[in-house]
Amino acid sequence: MTWLTLLAWAGVSTGTSTYASLPADRFPTPEGDVTVAFLGHGSLLFVFNGRHIYVDPWSEVGDVRRLPKADLVLITHDHFDHYDPEALKWLRTPETRILAGPSCAGKIADAVILKPGETRSVESLVVEAVPAYNLLHRRPDGRPFHPKGEGIGFVLSFAGVRFYVAGDTEPIPEMNGLTSITAAFLPMNLPYTMTPEMVAEAARRFKPRFLYPYHYGETDPAKLVRLLQNTPEIEVRVRPMR
């Protein structure tokens, strides 16, 4: 596949740099850069002021034994490619804090379970839990792949610079309330989350400055780029997040 990247916003690194031998992008904040490293699939690593914040680390897409230990781990829900006990075993220390969605209750020792709308501050990082669920895509028995109330996404604010990591979701009404999002990570794999058309619809609702399709499986990200090519206020960046 050819990775597609549009021109970068002034002040943000173009293309990709590396962190721990991974593709990564940097974003400026008033308190220093945030580096976002792309582990693969739905797994991300945010590095800020020497702190390492993992979202949904999965040992099958990153060699967690070689990655820095976690200061904070965020887990959206309990599906195997988001909640991976093996990854946690290697990344956590006695000081590691874990914030997780409702479906992880009782499964992770010492985790703080967040419901949508709840917020936690971890030093200069503010973590807000937001809804993530299916409206359309369902299992053969009629149940949504991701029922409302079981999983969450996260809005992360690093010194006021806001990132939205959606978790497994579709375009839901709650997205209309998102504001001032610098970069959004939206899932794009069927039948579990969104089509490229749904991702484009979601992005148009809250207009992140940068949009990263992630967790996209066999879906072609080039289609999303084409769908948003006439929406210049949203820059689509494609990274290896199959």
Tab-separated table of C-alpha atoms in Angstrom, residues 2-238:
chain	number	residue	atom	x	y	z
A	2	THR	CA	1.131	3.560	-0.630
A	3	TRP	CA	0.911	5.722	2.492
A	4	LEU	CA	-0.797	9.018	1.725
A	5	THR	CA	0.090	12.162	3.610
A	6	LEU	CA	-1.063	15.661	2.756
A	7	LEU	CA	0.997	18.793	3.458
A	8	ALA	CA	1.529	19.377	7.155
A	9	TRP	CA	0.179	22.252	9.213
A	10	ALA	CA	2.751	24.883	10.059
A	11	GLY	CA	4.489	24.061	13.311
A	12	VAL	CA	3.861	20.308	13.138
A	13	SER	CA	6.416	17.866	11.807
A	14	THR	CA	5.904	16.741	8.221
A	15	GLY	CA	5.866	13.088	7.288
A	16	THR	CA	6.955	10.783	10.074
A	17	SER	CA	9.779	10.809	12.529
A	18	THR	CA	10.666	7.870	14.754
A	19	TYR	CA	10.236	7.066	18.404
A	20	ALA	CA	11.470	3.723	19.680
A	21	SER	CA	11.882	2.660	16.029
A	22	LEU	CA	8.241	3.451	15.276
A	23	PRO	CA	6.663	5.986	12.928
A	24	ALA	CA	5.700	9.037	14.960
A	25	ASP	CA	4.406	12.600	14.559
A	26	ARG	CA	5.037	15.594	16.818
A	27	PHE	CA	2.664	18.347	17.893
A	28	PRO	CA	3.677	21.537	19.723
A	29	THR	CA	2.089	22.592	23.007
A	30	PRO	CA	2.881	25.516	25.329
A	31	GLU	CA	4.756	23.022	27.543
A	32	GLY	CA	6.717	21.141	24.899
A	33	ASP	CA	5.987	18.739	22.054
A	34	VAL	CA	3.652	15.778	22.202
A	35	THR	CA	5.007	12.829	20.223
A	36	VAL	CA	2.454	10.314	18.955
A	37	ALA	CA	3.992	6.958	18.020
A	38	PHE	CA	1.978	4.504	15.955
A	39	LEU	CA	2.291	0.976	17.324
A	40	GLY	CA	-0.270	-0.412	14.861
A	41	HIS	CA	-3.968	-1.344	14.688
A	42	GLY	CA	-5.634	0.538	17.577
A	43	SER	CA	-2.484	0.986	19.668
A	44	LEU	CA	-0.876	4.395	20.223
A	45	LEU	CA	1.877	5.812	22.398
A	46	PHE	CA	1.848	9.463	23.469
A	47	VAL	CA	5.078	10.881	24.877
A	48	PHE	CA	4.958	14.193	26.730
A	49	ASN	CA	7.537	15.696	29.071
A	50	GLY	CA	9.182	12.333	29.564
A	51	ARG	CA	5.916	10.544	30.342
A	52	HIS	CA	4.710	7.546	28.320
A	53	ILE	CA	0.957	7.194	27.816
A	54	TYR	CA	-0.295	4.105	25.979
A	55	VAL	CA	-3.745	3.683	24.471
A	56	ASP	CA	-4.960	0.101	23.935
A	57	PRO	CA	-1.484	-1.502	23.777
A	58	TRP	CA	-1.647	-4.852	21.984
A	59	SER	CA	1.374	-7.128	22.011
A	60	GLU	CA	0.652	-8.489	18.526
A	61	VAL	CA	1.358	-5.157	16.825
A	62	GLY	CA	4.257	-3.858	18.887
A	63	ASP	CA	7.173	-5.479	20.658
A	64	VAL	CA	6.100	-4.324	24.091
A	65	ARG	CA	9.190	-5.870	25.688
A	66	ARG	CA	11.313	-3.258	23.923
A	67	LEU	CA	9.067	-0.258	24.566
A	68	PRO	CA	9.414	2.162	27.495
A	69	LYS	CA	7.475	1.340	30.638
A	70	ALA	CA	4.119	3.034	30.944
A	71	ASP	CA	3.350	5.944	33.211
A	72	LEU	CA	-0.306	5.716	32.189
A	73	VAL	CA	-2.322	3.170	30.203
A	74	LEU	CA	-5.742	3.966	28.736
A	75	ILE	CA	-7.981	1.071	27.675
A	76	THR	CA	-11.170	1.722	25.738
A	77	HIS	CA	-12.870	-1.660	26.237
A	78	ASP	CA	-12.248	-5.337	26.880
A	79	HIS	CA	-11.986	-6.796	23.349
A	80	PHE	CA	-8.753	-8.752	22.917
A	81	ASP	CA	-7.147	-6.250	20.533
A	82	HIS	CA	-7.683	-3.409	23.022
A	83	TYR	CA	-7.311	-5.048	26.423
A	84	ASP	CA	-4.259	-7.312	26.289
A	85	PRO	CA	-3.052	-8.679	29.660
A	86	GLU	CA	0.246	-9.720	28.065
A	87	ALA	CA	0.989	-6.151	26.987
A	88	LEU	CA	0.081	-4.822	30.419
A	89	LYS	CA	2.359	-7.363	32.082
A	90	TRP	CA	5.367	-5.947	30.219
A	91	LEU	CA	4.477	-2.262	30.237
A	92	ARG	CA	3.216	-1.610	33.742
A	93	THR	CA	5.242	-0.927	36.869
A	94	PRO	CA	4.004	-0.457	40.439
A	95	GLU	CA	3.679	3.248	39.623
A	96	THR	CA	1.728	2.812	36.377
A	97	ARG	CA	-1.805	4.197	36.448
A	98	ILE	CA	-4.537	2.526	34.365
A	99	LEU	CA	-7.807	4.128	33.268
A	100	ALA	CA	-10.271	1.831	31.498
A	101	GLY	CA	-13.795	1.601	30.115
A	102	PRO	CA	-16.733	-0.026	31.939
A	103	SER	CA	-16.383	-3.450	30.269
A	104	CYS	CA	-12.960	-3.802	31.946
A	105	ALA	CA	-14.411	-3.599	35.458
A	106	GLY	CA	-13.043	-6.376	37.660
A	107	LYS	CA	-10.521	-7.515	35.032
A	108	ILE	CA	-7.511	-5.254	35.638
A	109	ALA	CA	-5.957	-4.935	39.064
A	110	ASP	CA	-5.938	-1.362	40.399
A	111	ALA	CA	-7.545	0.089	37.259
A	112	VAL	CA	-9.778	3.134	37.605
A	113	ILE	CA	-12.958	2.533	35.611
A	114	LEU	CA	-14.299	5.589	33.807
A	115	LYS	CA	-17.779	6.195	32.477
A	116	PRO	CA	-18.511	8.666	29.678
A	117	GLY	CA	-18.333	12.204	30.972
A	118	GLU	CA	-15.857	11.426	33.747
A	119	THR	CA	-12.498	13.192	33.803
A	120	ARG	CA	-9.175	12.519	35.488
A	121	SER	CA	-6.073	14.705	35.688
A	122	VAL	CA	-2.647	13.094	35.636
A	123	GLU	CA	-0.132	15.869	36.236
A	124	SER	CA	-0.455	18.209	33.201
A	125	LEU	CA	-2.588	15.728	31.221
A	126	VAL	CA	-6.381	15.818	31.407
A	127	VAL	CA	-8.195	12.630	30.346
A	128	GLU	CA	-11.907	12.759	29.522
A	129	ALA	CA	-13.914	9.614	28.843
A	130	VAL	CA	-16.392	9.951	25.968
A	131	PRO	CA	-18.996	7.535	24.549
A	132	ALA	CA	-18.104	4.884	21.951
A	133	TYR	CA	-20.675	2.480	20.534
A	134	ASN	CA	-22.428	1.094	17.447
A	135	LEU	CA	-25.722	2.352	16.077
A	136	LEU	CA	-25.815	0.329	12.852
A	137	HIS	CA	-23.401	-2.598	12.745
A	138	ARG	CA	-24.594	-5.662	14.654
A	139	ARG	CA	-23.827	-9.299	15.284
A	140	PRO	CA	-26.026	-12.037	13.715
A	141	ASP	CA	-28.080	-12.162	16.928
A	142	GLY	CA	-28.892	-8.455	16.597
A	143	ARG	CA	-26.609	-7.184	19.351
A	144	PRO	CA	-24.336	-4.247	18.452
A	145	PHE	CA	-20.677	-5.144	18.118
A	146	HIS	CA	-20.032	-2.448	20.702
A	147	PRO	CA	-23.086	-1.803	22.888
A	148	LYS	CA	-23.591	1.614	24.395
A	149	GLY	CA	-22.154	1.880	27.873
A	150	GLU	CA	-19.502	-0.843	27.583
A	151	GLY	CA	-16.673	1.032	25.879
A	152	ILE	CA	-15.338	4.556	25.791
A	153	GLY	CA	-13.092	6.826	23.780
A	154	PHE	CA	-10.735	9.419	25.204
A	155	VAL	CA	-10.132	13.130	24.762
A	156	LEU	CA	-6.590	13.850	25.930
A	157	SER	CA	-5.578	17.423	26.672
A	158	PHE	CA	-1.831	18.073	26.820
A	159	ALA	CA	-1.346	21.635	28.060
A	160	GLY	CA	-4.585	22.542	26.271
A	161	VAL	CA	-3.835	20.734	22.986
A	162	ARG	CA	-6.612	18.180	22.512
A	163	PHE	CA	-6.483	14.721	20.923
A	164	TYR	CA	-9.505	12.478	20.373
A	165	VAL	CA	-8.934	8.715	20.368
A	166	ALA	CA	-12.344	7.348	19.488
A	167	GLY	CA	-12.068	3.671	20.406
A	168	ASP	CA	-14.491	1.357	18.591
A	169	THR	CA	-17.438	3.475	17.541
A	170	GLU	CA	-19.586	4.789	14.721
A	171	PRO	CA	-20.681	8.402	14.078
A	172	ILE	CA	-22.707	8.981	17.240
A	173	PRO	CA	-24.628	12.075	18.365
A	174	GLU	CA	-22.141	12.767	21.152
A	175	MET	CA	-19.472	13.601	18.576
A	176	ASN	CA	-21.368	16.817	17.843
A	177	GLY	CA	-20.179	18.140	21.202
A	178	LEU	CA	-16.465	17.680	20.520
A	179	THR	CA	-14.590	20.972	20.242
A	180	SER	CA	-11.074	22.218	19.541
A	181	ILE	CA	-9.684	18.819	18.527
A	182	THR	CA	-6.190	19.100	17.079
A	183	ALA	CA	-5.922	15.449	16.012
A	184	ALA	CA	-8.533	12.700	15.892
A	185	PHE	CA	-8.025	8.955	15.562
A	186	LEU	CA	-11.116	7.298	14.089
A	187	PRO	CA	-11.571	3.536	13.500
A	188	MET	CA	-12.381	2.341	10.000
A	189	ASN	CA	-12.868	-1.418	9.805
A	190	LEU	CA	-15.920	-3.435	8.899
A	191	PRO	CA	-18.158	-4.845	10.110
A	192	TYR	CA	-17.151	-3.626	13.549
A	193	THR	CA	-16.818	0.152	13.299
A	194	MET	CA	-16.959	2.623	10.388
A	195	THR	CA	-16.819	2.741	6.625
A	196	PRO	CA	-14.706	5.504	5.022
A	197	GLU	CA	-17.954	7.387	4.386
A	198	MET	CA	-18.852	7.185	8.081
A	199	VAL	CA	-15.410	8.381	9.143
A	200	ALA	CA	-15.708	11.346	6.765
A	201	GLU	CA	-19.173	12.138	8.154
A	202	ALA	CA	-17.893	11.967	11.726
A	203	ALA	CA	-14.916	14.196	10.974
A	204	ARG	CA	-17.083	16.827	9.304
A	205	ARG	CA	-19.124	17.110	12.486
A	206	PHE	CA	-16.312	18.324	14.733
A	207	LYS	CA	-13.579	19.190	12.206
A	208	PRO	CA	-10.285	18.044	13.721
A	209	ARG	CA	-7.277	19.823	12.236
A	210	PHE	CA	-5.700	16.421	11.575
A	211	LEU	CA	-7.519	13.157	10.982
A	212	TYR	CA	-5.858	9.773	11.349
A	213	PRO	CA	-7.793	6.674	10.287
A	214	TYR	CA	-6.711	3.857	12.568
A	215	HIS	CA	-7.699	0.279	13.338
A	216	TYR	CA	-8.559	0.067	9.638
A	217	GLY	CA	-7.847	-3.579	8.798
A	218	GLU	CA	-8.296	-4.225	5.086
A	219	THR	CA	-10.120	-0.951	4.407
A	220	ASP	CA	-8.266	1.272	1.916
A	221	PRO	CA	-7.444	4.622	3.598
A	222	ALA	CA	-7.055	6.226	0.166
A	223	LYS	CA	-10.839	6.272	-0.103
A	224	LEU	CA	-11.074	8.459	2.987
A	225	VAL	CA	-8.485	10.834	1.549
A	226	ARG	CA	-10.609	11.198	-1.589
A	227	LEU	CA	-13.794	11.749	0.408
A	228	LEU	CA	-12.230	14.667	2.287
A	229	GLN	CA	-10.099	16.133	-0.480
A	230	ASN	CA	-12.471	19.113	-0.767
A	231	THR	CA	-12.498	19.735	2.986
A	232	PRO	CA	-9.231	21.655	3.373
A	233	GLU	CA	-9.742	22.421	7.049
A	234	ILE	CA	-9.221	18.698	7.795
A	235	GLU	CA	-5.864	17.208	6.870
A	236	VAL	CA	-5.945	13.423	6.507
A	237	ARG	CA	-2.795	11.634	7.597
A	238	VAL	CA	-2.409	7.931	6.897
